[in-house]
């Protein structure tokens, strides 16, 4: 009645058109409906990234434009004596799933679905690196499913046969509980992604 209108500005899409042209709320929550065979949890229907994930820290599958990559659970080379990672059950909370005590008392792994990316947090709950002598490494086997991997400026870009970028690795940051930050290196060779963590930072982390 007063000729005014309001609008809401957000940093990412809140609504998206479905295949019939109808606007729907943009879904970021991890659910159990219509997931691919072999996957208990998924995010589907956003016409951008689609995430498929297992309940027991198994393979993760990420799709975009009918292209996909599959990533296996991490292999840990932390340079210290640790218990082998466990196949623990995940707990879903809206757009995230956390696997608690993958290494009992030491490590959790958490995944977030955010509209244009899938974020992984490897949470180390105590400083176990004081006796380590080499940079710790975390490795992932990856199935590219006919995509190509290109390394550029310490980032990995996954392209289709026409050279179009389909996926790209994101920020390579370690943060301790005090908010101190450091970058880590990432490489890929023969289907294995390797994250190389800076030992000096880890030993000083709080």
PDB file of N, CA and C in Angstrom, residues 6-58:
ATOM      1  N   UNK A   6      10.612  -4.905  -0.808  1.00  0.00           N
ATOM      2  CA  UNK A   6      11.849  -5.342  -0.175  1.00  0.00           C
ATOM      3  C   UNK A   6      12.431  -6.487  -0.979  1.00  0.00           C
ATOM      4  N   UNK A   7      13.729  -6.650  -0.862  1.00  0.00           N
ATOM      5  CA  UNK A   7      14.370  -7.796  -1.497  1.00  0.00           C
ATOM      6  C   UNK A   7      15.458  -8.325  -0.576  1.00  0.00           C
ATOM      7  N   UNK A   8      15.781  -9.585  -0.765  1.00  0.00           N
ATOM      8  CA  UNK A   8      16.805 -10.241   0.036  1.00  0.00           C
ATOM      9  C   UNK A   8      17.961 -10.610  -0.868  1.00  0.00           C
ATOM     10  N   UNK A   9      19.168 -10.196  -0.500  1.00  0.00           N
ATOM     11  CA  UNK A   9      20.362 -10.511  -1.282  1.00  0.00           C
ATOM     12  C   UNK A   9      21.181 -11.553  -0.538  1.00  0.00           C
ATOM     13  N   UNK A  10      21.516 -12.632  -1.216  1.00  0.00           N
ATOM     14  CA  UNK A  10      22.303 -13.693  -0.601  1.00  0.00           C
ATOM     15  C   UNK A  10      23.540 -13.964  -1.435  1.00  0.00           C
ATOM     16  N   UNK A  11      24.496 -14.669  -0.840  1.00  0.00           N
ATOM     17  CA  UNK A  11      25.751 -14.961  -1.525  1.00  0.00           C
ATOM     18  C   UNK A  11      25.647 -16.159  -2.459  1.00  0.00           C
ATOM     19  N   UNK A  12      24.553 -16.892  -2.402  1.00  0.00           N
ATOM     20  CA  UNK A  12      24.390 -18.054  -3.267  1.00  0.00           C
ATOM     21  C   UNK A  12      22.911 -18.224  -3.583  1.00  0.00           C
ATOM     22  N   UNK A  13      22.578 -19.007  -4.611  1.00  0.00           N
ATOM     23  CA  UNK A  13      21.171 -19.127  -5.032  1.00  0.00           C
ATOM     24  C   UNK A  13      20.280 -19.665  -3.924  1.00  0.00           C
ATOM     25  N   UNK A  14      19.088 -19.086  -3.805  1.00  0.00           N
ATOM     26  CA  UNK A  14      18.077 -19.588  -2.881  1.00  0.00           C
ATOM     27  C   UNK A  14      16.998 -20.366  -3.612  1.00  0.00           C
ATOM     28  N   UNK A  15      16.813 -20.060  -4.899  1.00  0.00           N
ATOM     29  CA  UNK A  15      15.791 -20.731  -5.700  1.00  0.00           C
ATOM     30  C   UNK A  15      16.388 -21.098  -7.057  1.00  0.00           C
ATOM     31  N   UNK A  16      15.845 -22.135  -7.667  1.00  0.00           N
ATOM     32  CA  UNK A  16      16.330 -22.611  -8.952  1.00  0.00           C
ATOM     33  C   UNK A  16      15.154 -23.180  -9.736  1.00  0.00           C
ATOM     34  N   UNK A  17      15.185 -23.032 -11.043  1.00  0.00           N
ATOM     35  CA  UNK A  17      14.120 -23.580 -11.875  1.00  0.00           C
ATOM     36  C   UNK A  17      14.337 -25.073 -12.089  1.00  0.00           C
ATOM     37  N   UNK A  18      13.240 -25.859 -11.944  1.00  0.00           N
ATOM     38  CA  UNK A  18      13.334 -27.278 -12.247  1.00  0.00           C
ATOM     39  C   UNK A  18      13.137 -27.496 -13.741  1.00  0.00           C
ATOM     40  N   UNK A  19      13.109 -28.754 -14.159  1.00  0.00           N
ATOM     41  CA  UNK A  19      13.023 -29.060 -15.581  1.00  0.00           C
ATOM     42  C   UNK A  19      11.740 -28.570 -16.238  1.00  0.00           C
ATOM     43  N   UNK A  20      10.709 -28.317 -15.429  1.00  0.00           N
ATOM     44  CA  UNK A  20       9.443 -27.813 -15.978  1.00  0.00           C
ATOM     45  C   UNK A  20       9.382 -26.287 -15.984  1.00  0.00           C
ATOM     46  N   UNK A  21      10.451 -25.627 -15.500  1.00  0.00           N
ATOM     47  CA  UNK A  21      10.475 -24.178 -15.465  1.00  0.00           C
ATOM     48  C   UNK A  21       9.893 -23.574 -14.208  1.00  0.00           C
ATOM     49  N   UNK A  22       9.564 -24.416 -13.221  1.00  0.00           N
ATOM     50  CA  UNK A  22       8.989 -23.935 -11.970  1.00  0.00           C
ATOM     51  C   UNK A  22      10.102 -23.633 -10.965  1.00  0.00           C
ATOM     52  N   UNK A  23       9.993 -22.490 -10.289  1.00  0.00           N
ATOM     53  CA  UNK A  23      10.992 -22.138  -9.297  1.00  0.00           C
ATOM     54  C   UNK A  23      10.811 -22.995  -8.046  1.00  0.00           C
ATOM     55  N   UNK A  24      11.922 -23.579  -7.588  1.00  0.00           N
ATOM     56  CA  UNK A  24      11.925 -24.404  -6.385  1.00  0.00           C
ATOM     57  C   UNK A  24      13.011 -23.890  -5.445  1.00  0.00           C
ATOM     58  N   UNK A  25      12.828 -24.133  -4.147  1.00  0.00           N
ATOM     59  CA  UNK A  25      13.871 -23.783  -3.183  1.00  0.00           C
ATOM     60  C   UNK A  25      15.139 -24.579  -3.482  1.00  0.00           C
ATOM     61  N   UNK A  26      16.267 -23.909  -3.412  1.00  0.00           N
ATOM     62  CA  UNK A  26      17.549 -24.572  -3.653  1.00  0.00           C
ATOM     63  C   UNK A  26      17.868 -25.478  -2.470  1.00  0.00           C
ATOM     64  N   UNK A  27      18.083 -26.735  -2.745  1.00  0.00           N
ATOM     65  CA  UNK A  27      18.275 -27.724  -1.689  1.00  0.00           C
ATOM     66  C   UNK A  27      19.755 -27.983  -1.461  1.00  0.00           C
ATOM     67  N   UNK A  28      20.228 -27.733  -0.247  1.00  0.00           N
ATOM     68  CA  UNK A  28      21.603 -28.068   0.126  1.00  0.00           C
ATOM     69  C   UNK A  28      21.651 -29.210   1.141  1.00  0.00           C
ATOM     70  N   UNK A  29      20.495 -29.624   1.655  1.00  0.00           N
ATOM     71  CA  UNK A  29      20.498 -30.624   2.713  1.00  0.00           C
ATOM     72  C   UNK A  29      20.780 -32.020   2.167  1.00  0.00           C
ATOM     73  N   UNK A  30      21.558 -32.764   2.910  1.00  0.00           N
ATOM     74  CA  UNK A  30      21.881 -34.146   2.557  1.00  0.00           C
ATOM     75  C   UNK A  30      20.721 -35.032   2.980  1.00  0.00           C
ATOM     76  N   UNK A  31      20.187 -35.813   2.031  1.00  0.00           N
ATOM     77  CA  UNK A  31      19.033 -36.652   2.315  1.00  0.00           C
ATOM     78  C   UNK A  31      19.253 -38.082   1.863  1.00  0.00           C
ATOM     79  N   UNK A  32      18.173 -38.862   1.875  1.00  0.00           N
ATOM     80  CA  UNK A  32      18.243 -40.284   1.540  1.00  0.00           C
ATOM     81  C   UNK A  32      17.337 -40.644   0.363  1.00  0.00           C
ATOM     82  N   UNK A  33      16.750 -39.643  -0.312  1.00  0.00           N
ATOM     83  CA  UNK A  33      15.765 -39.897  -1.354  1.00  0.00           C
ATOM     84  C   UNK A  33      16.430 -39.989  -2.732  1.00  0.00           C
ATOM     85  N   UNK A  34      16.116 -41.072  -3.460  1.00  0.00           N
ATOM     86  CA  UNK A  34      16.565 -41.255  -4.846  1.00  0.00           C
ATOM     87  C   UNK A  34      18.081 -41.257  -4.998  1.00  0.00           C
ATOM     88  N   UNK A  35      18.783 -41.733  -3.996  1.00  0.00           N
ATOM     89  CA  UNK A  35      20.240 -41.832  -4.112  1.00  0.00           C
ATOM     90  C   UNK A  35      20.603 -42.982  -5.055  1.00  0.00           C
ATOM     91  N   UNK A  36      21.768 -42.876  -5.690  1.00  0.00           N
ATOM     92  CA  UNK A  36      22.235 -43.938  -6.572  1.00  0.00           C
ATOM     93  C   UNK A  36      22.464 -45.217  -5.786  1.00  0.00           C
ATOM     94  N   UNK A  37      22.407 -46.342  -6.491  1.00  0.00           N
ATOM     95  CA  UNK A  37      22.630 -47.633  -5.847  1.00  0.00           C
ATOM     96  C   UNK A  37      24.008 -47.668  -5.189  1.00  0.00           C
ATOM     97  N   UNK A  38      24.048 -48.132  -3.951  1.00  0.00           N
ATOM     98  CA  UNK A  38      25.309 -48.224  -3.223  1.00  0.00           C
ATOM     99  C   UNK A  38      25.632 -46.995  -2.391  1.00  0.00           C
ATOM    100  N   UNK A  39      24.772 -45.960  -2.473  1.00  0.00           N
ATOM    101  CA  UNK A  39      24.988 -44.735  -1.702  1.00  0.00           C
ATOM    102  C   UNK A  39      23.770 -44.481  -0.818  1.00  0.00           C
ATOM    103  N   UNK A  40      24.024 -44.249   0.471  1.00  0.00           N
ATOM    104  CA  UNK A  40      22.923 -44.037   1.414  1.00  0.00           C
ATOM    105  C   UNK A  40      22.458 -42.578   1.460  1.00  0.00           C
ATOM    106  N   UNK A  41      23.355 -41.641   1.169  1.00  0.00           N
ATOM    107  CA  UNK A  41      23.032 -40.225   1.276  1.00  0.00           C
ATOM    108  C   UNK A  41      23.346 -39.505  -0.022  1.00  0.00           C
ATOM    109  N   UNK A  42      22.609 -38.420  -0.290  1.00  0.00           N
ATOM    110  CA  UNK A  42      22.856 -37.684  -1.525  1.00  0.00           C
ATOM    111  C   UNK A  42      22.225 -36.300  -1.452  1.00  0.00           C
ATOM    112  N   UNK A  43      22.680 -35.432  -2.337  1.00  0.00           N
ATOM    113  CA  UNK A  43      22.029 -34.158  -2.637  1.00  0.00           C
ATOM    114  C   UNK A  43      21.811 -34.140  -4.138  1.00  0.00           C
ATOM    115  N   UNK A  44      20.547 -34.044  -4.571  1.00  0.00           N
ATOM    116  CA  UNK A  44      20.231 -34.121  -5.994  1.00  0.00           C
ATOM    117  C   UNK A  44      19.226 -33.026  -6.353  1.00  0.00           C
ATOM    118  N   UNK A  45      19.158 -32.735  -7.674  1.00  0.00           N
ATOM    119  CA  UNK A  45      18.099 -31.885  -8.184  1.00  0.00           C
ATOM    120  C   UNK A  45      18.407 -30.412  -8.263  1.00  0.00           C
ATOM    121  N   UNK A  46      19.673 -30.017  -8.032  1.00  0.00           N
ATOM    122  CA  UNK A  46      19.998 -28.598  -8.035  1.00  0.00           C
ATOM    123  C   UNK A  46      20.562 -28.108  -9.359  1.00  0.00           C
ATOM    124  N   UNK A  47      20.682 -28.990 -10.352  1.00  0.00           N
ATOM    125  CA  UNK A  47      21.211 -28.614 -11.657  1.00  0.00           C
ATOM    126  C   UNK A  47      22.601 -27.979 -11.564  1.00  0.00           C
ATOM    127  N   UNK A  48      23.338 -28.298 -10.543  1.00  0.00           N
ATOM    128  CA  UNK A  48      24.720 -27.833 -10.432  1.00  0.00           C
ATOM    129  C   UNK A  48      25.555 -29.020  -9.980  1.00  0.00           C
ATOM    130  N   UNK A  49      25.992 -29.045  -8.756  1.00  0.00           N
ATOM    131  CA  UNK A  49      26.701 -30.218  -8.262  1.00  0.00           C
ATOM    132  C   UNK A  49      25.718 -31.195  -7.636  1.00  0.00           C
ATOM    133  N   UNK A  50      25.962 -32.477  -7.872  1.00  0.00           N
ATOM    134  CA  UNK A  50      25.209 -33.537  -7.211  1.00  0.00           C
ATOM    135  C   UNK A  50      26.199 -34.356  -6.406  1.00  0.00           C
ATOM    136  N   UNK A  51      25.843 -34.670  -5.172  1.00  0.00           N
ATOM    137  CA  UNK A  51      26.720 -35.404  -4.267  1.00  0.00           C
ATOM    138  C   UNK A  51      26.089 -36.729  -3.900  1.00  0.00           C
ATOM    139  N   UNK A  52      26.868 -37.786  -3.995  1.00  0.00           N
ATOM    140  CA  UNK A  52      26.465 -39.102  -3.509  1.00  0.00           C
ATOM    141  C   UNK A  52      27.513 -39.548  -2.494  1.00  0.00           C
ATOM    142  N   UNK A  53      27.067 -40.052  -1.340  1.00  0.00           N
ATOM    143  CA  UNK A  53      28.015 -40.390  -0.290  1.00  0.00           C
ATOM    144  C   UNK A  53      27.501 -41.595   0.491  1.00  0.00           C
ATOM    145  N   UNK A  54      28.432 -42.402   0.989  1.00  0.00           N
ATOM    146  CA  UNK A  54      28.044 -43.595   1.742  1.00  0.00           C
ATOM    147  C   UNK A  54      27.999 -43.288   3.234  1.00  0.00           C
ATOM    148  N   UNK A  55      27.349 -44.184   3.972  1.00  0.00           N
ATOM    149  CA  UNK A  55      27.167 -43.993   5.406  1.00  0.00           C
ATOM    150  C   UNK A  55      28.402 -44.379   6.210  1.00  0.00           C
ATOM    151  N   UNK A  56      29.332 -45.105   5.608  1.00  0.00           N
ATOM    152  CA  UNK A  56      30.440 -45.661   6.388  1.00  0.00           C
ATOM    153  C   UNK A  56      31.804 -45.172   5.891  1.00  0.00           C
ATOM    154  N   UNK A  57      31.890 -43.896   5.493  1.00  0.00           N
ATOM    155  CA  UNK A  57      33.142 -43.303   5.026  1.00  0.00           C
ATOM    156  C   UNK A  57      33.705 -44.078   3.834  1.00  0.00           C
ATOM    157  N   UNK A  58      32.822 -44.439   2.919  1.00  0.00           N
ATOM    158  CA  UNK A  58      33.259 -45.133   1.713  1.00  0.00           C
ATOM    159  C   UNK A  58      33.501 -44.150   0.576  1.00  0.00           C
TER     160      UNK A  58
END
